[in-house]
Short mmCIF file of C-alpha atoms in Angstrom, two decimals:
data_model
loop_
_atom_site.label_atom_id
_atom_site.label_comp_id
_atom_site.label_asym_id
_atom_site.label_seq_id
_atom_site.Cartn_x
_atom_site.Cartn_y
_atom_site.Cartn_z
CA MET A 1000 66.58 -89.53 92.59
CA THR A 1001 70.27 -90.30 92.27
CA ASP A 1002 72.02 -93.15 90.58
CA ASN A 1003 75.50 -94.58 90.44
CA THR A 1004 77.44 -97.66 89.57
CA ASN A 1005 79.72 -99.13 92.20
CA LYS A 1006 82.77 -101.27 91.68
CA GLY A 1007 81.94 -104.94 91.45
CA GLY A 1008 79.18 -104.52 88.86
CA VAL A 1009 76.47 -103.22 91.16
CA TYR A 1010 74.17 -100.40 90.08
CA GLU A 1011 72.21 -98.36 92.63
CA LEU A 1012 69.35 -95.92 92.24
CA GLU A 1013 67.96 -93.85 95.11
CA MET A 1014 64.21 -93.19 95.14
CA GLU A 1015 61.47 -92.06 97.52
CA VAL A 1016 58.05 -93.60 98.16
CA ARG A 1017 55.21 -91.37 96.99
CA ASP A 1018 51.91 -91.24 98.87
CA TYR A 1019 49.86 -92.66 96.01
CA GLU A 1020 52.01 -95.82 95.95
CA CYS A 1021 50.67 -96.89 99.35
CA ASP A 1022 47.56 -98.94 100.00
CA ILE A 1023 44.95 -98.56 102.73
CA GLN A 1024 47.34 -100.21 105.21
CA GLY A 1025 49.80 -97.35 104.74
CA ILE A 1026 52.46 -99.53 103.10
CA VAL A 1027 53.68 -99.66 99.52
CA ASN A 1028 51.33 -101.75 97.42
CA ASN A 1029 53.09 -104.89 96.23
CA ALA A 1030 52.66 -104.05 92.52
CA ASN A 1031 54.76 -100.92 92.95
CA TYR A 1032 57.87 -102.97 93.72
CA GLN A 1033 57.70 -104.22 90.12
CA HIS A 1034 57.67 -100.59 88.98
CA TYR A 1035 60.70 -99.81 91.16
CA MET A 1036 62.59 -102.78 89.72
CA GLU A 1037 61.69 -101.91 86.14
CA HIS A 1038 62.62 -98.25 86.57
CA THR A 1039 65.98 -99.31 88.01
CA ARG A 1040 66.68 -101.61 85.06
CA HIS A 1041 65.75 -98.86 82.59
CA LYS A 1042 67.99 -96.28 84.29
CA PHE A 1043 70.81 -98.84 84.43
CA ILE A 1044 70.48 -99.48 80.68
CA GLN A 1045 70.63 -95.72 80.06
CA THR A 1046 73.94 -95.44 81.96
CA LEU A 1047 75.35 -97.91 79.42
CA GLY A 1048 74.34 -95.62 76.56
CA LEU A 1049 71.45 -97.87 75.51
CA SER A 1050 67.73 -97.24 75.23
CA PHE A 1051 65.01 -99.89 75.19
CA ALA A 1052 63.11 -97.76 72.66
CA ASP A 1053 66.13 -97.51 70.34
CA LEU A 1054 66.82 -101.24 70.66
CA HIS A 1055 63.17 -101.98 69.84
CA ASN A 1056 63.30 -99.75 66.77
CA ARG A 1057 66.23 -101.87 65.57
CA GLY A 1058 64.37 -105.14 66.14
CA ILE A 1059 65.98 -106.01 69.48
CA ASP A 1060 63.60 -106.50 72.41
CA VAL A 1061 64.67 -107.42 75.93
CA VAL A 1062 61.62 -108.98 77.54
CA VAL A 1063 60.88 -110.36 80.99
CA ALA A 1064 60.48 -114.13 80.94
CA ARG A 1065 60.21 -114.86 84.67
CA MET A 1066 60.07 -112.97 87.93
CA ASN A 1067 60.46 -114.02 91.57
CA MET A 1068 59.65 -111.58 94.37
CA GLN A 1069 60.15 -111.74 98.14
CA PHE A 1070 58.59 -109.08 100.34
CA LYS A 1071 60.64 -108.62 103.52
CA THR A 1072 59.89 -105.33 105.33
CA PRO A 1073 57.27 -102.87 104.07
CA LEU A 1074 58.16 -99.43 102.82
CA ARG A 1075 55.92 -96.51 103.82
CA SER A 1076 55.17 -93.08 102.43
CA GLU A 1077 58.21 -90.80 102.18
CA ASP A 1078 60.69 -93.62 102.89
CA VAL A 1079 63.87 -93.11 100.90
CA PHE A 1080 65.27 -96.34 99.53
CA ILE A 1081 68.08 -97.71 97.43
CA SER A 1082 67.17 -99.98 94.55
CA ARG A 1083 70.23 -102.16 93.95
CA LEU A 1084 70.87 -104.26 90.87
CA ARG A 1085 73.48 -106.79 89.89
CA MET A 1086 73.30 -109.24 87.03
CA THR A 1087 74.37 -112.66 85.85
CA LYS A 1088 73.88 -114.52 82.59
CA GLU A 1089 72.84 -118.15 82.11
CA GLY A 1090 72.61 -119.23 78.49
CA LEU A 1091 70.33 -116.77 76.75
CA ARG A 1092 68.90 -115.45 80.02
CA TYR A 1093 70.02 -112.22 81.65
CA ILE A 1094 69.25 -112.47 85.36
CA PHE A 1095 68.79 -109.23 87.27
CA HIS A 1096 69.15 -109.68 91.03
CA GLN A 1097 67.44 -106.70 92.63
CA ASP A 1098 67.23 -105.60 96.26
CA ILE A 1099 65.38 -102.66 97.75
CA ILE A 1100 66.91 -101.34 100.96
CA ARG A 1101 65.40 -98.64 103.19
CA LYS A 1102 68.05 -95.95 103.49
CA ALA A 1103 67.23 -94.82 107.06
CA ASP A 1104 68.14 -98.15 108.67
CA ASN A 1105 69.69 -100.18 105.82
CA LYS A 1106 66.86 -102.73 106.19
CA LEU A 1107 66.20 -105.14 103.32
CA CYS A 1108 62.61 -104.49 102.21
CA PHE A 1109 62.38 -106.46 99.02
CA ARG A 1110 64.35 -108.99 97.02
CA GLY A 1111 63.56 -109.84 93.43
CA GLN A 1112 65.00 -111.80 90.58
CA VAL A 1113 64.05 -110.95 87.02
CA GLU A 1114 64.97 -113.20 84.11
CA ALA A 1115 64.99 -111.48 80.74
CA VAL A 1116 65.66 -112.77 77.27
CA CYS A 1117 66.51 -111.08 74.02
CA VAL A 1118 64.19 -111.36 71.03
CA ILE A 1119 65.79 -110.26 67.76
CA ASP A 1120 63.43 -109.67 64.86
CA GLY A 1121 60.87 -111.92 66.54
CA ARG A 1122 63.26 -114.78 67.34
CA LEU A 1123 64.89 -115.73 70.62
CA GLY A 1124 68.60 -114.99 70.41
CA ASP A 1125 71.59 -113.19 71.80
CA SER A 1126 72.72 -109.69 70.96
CA ASP A 1127 76.44 -108.98 70.64
CA GLU A 1128 75.63 -105.35 71.47
CA LEU A 1129 74.06 -106.30 74.79
CA ILE A 1130 76.80 -108.79 75.65
CA GLN A 1131 79.37 -106.04 75.08
CA ALA A 1132 77.36 -103.45 77.04
CA PHE A 1133 76.92 -105.79 80.02
CA GLU A 1134 80.44 -107.27 80.02
CA ASN A 1135 81.59 -105.30 83.09
CA TYR A 1136 78.54 -106.44 85.06
CA LEU A 1137 78.45 -110.17 84.33
#
């Protein structure tokens, strides 16, 4: 697994499909794409020097409010893929635009959009720390 941040505010993480992620049809089970997206967001946050666990311990929770998923081309066991993330912000919502591309042929396999909000000490709000951390990506 490798990760990097490209110019233009795009973060990429390379991963490989594991056998147990596939269903009886031999393709990645749809629920696993949510895991891929979440893992990518967590690794991205880590590259910014942040940790969801640390934020939580300080009363700041970034939670998923809405998700939209489009399944394009199935991934199969041992496929290597790039999970790509870019983000925008609309009001209090952080919107993560996430694509999964099969590395062998650069084929778009999945497209998702995750809307997250920040809850501070139990109340919907905005975190100056997150705004500052994300400023080069928005």
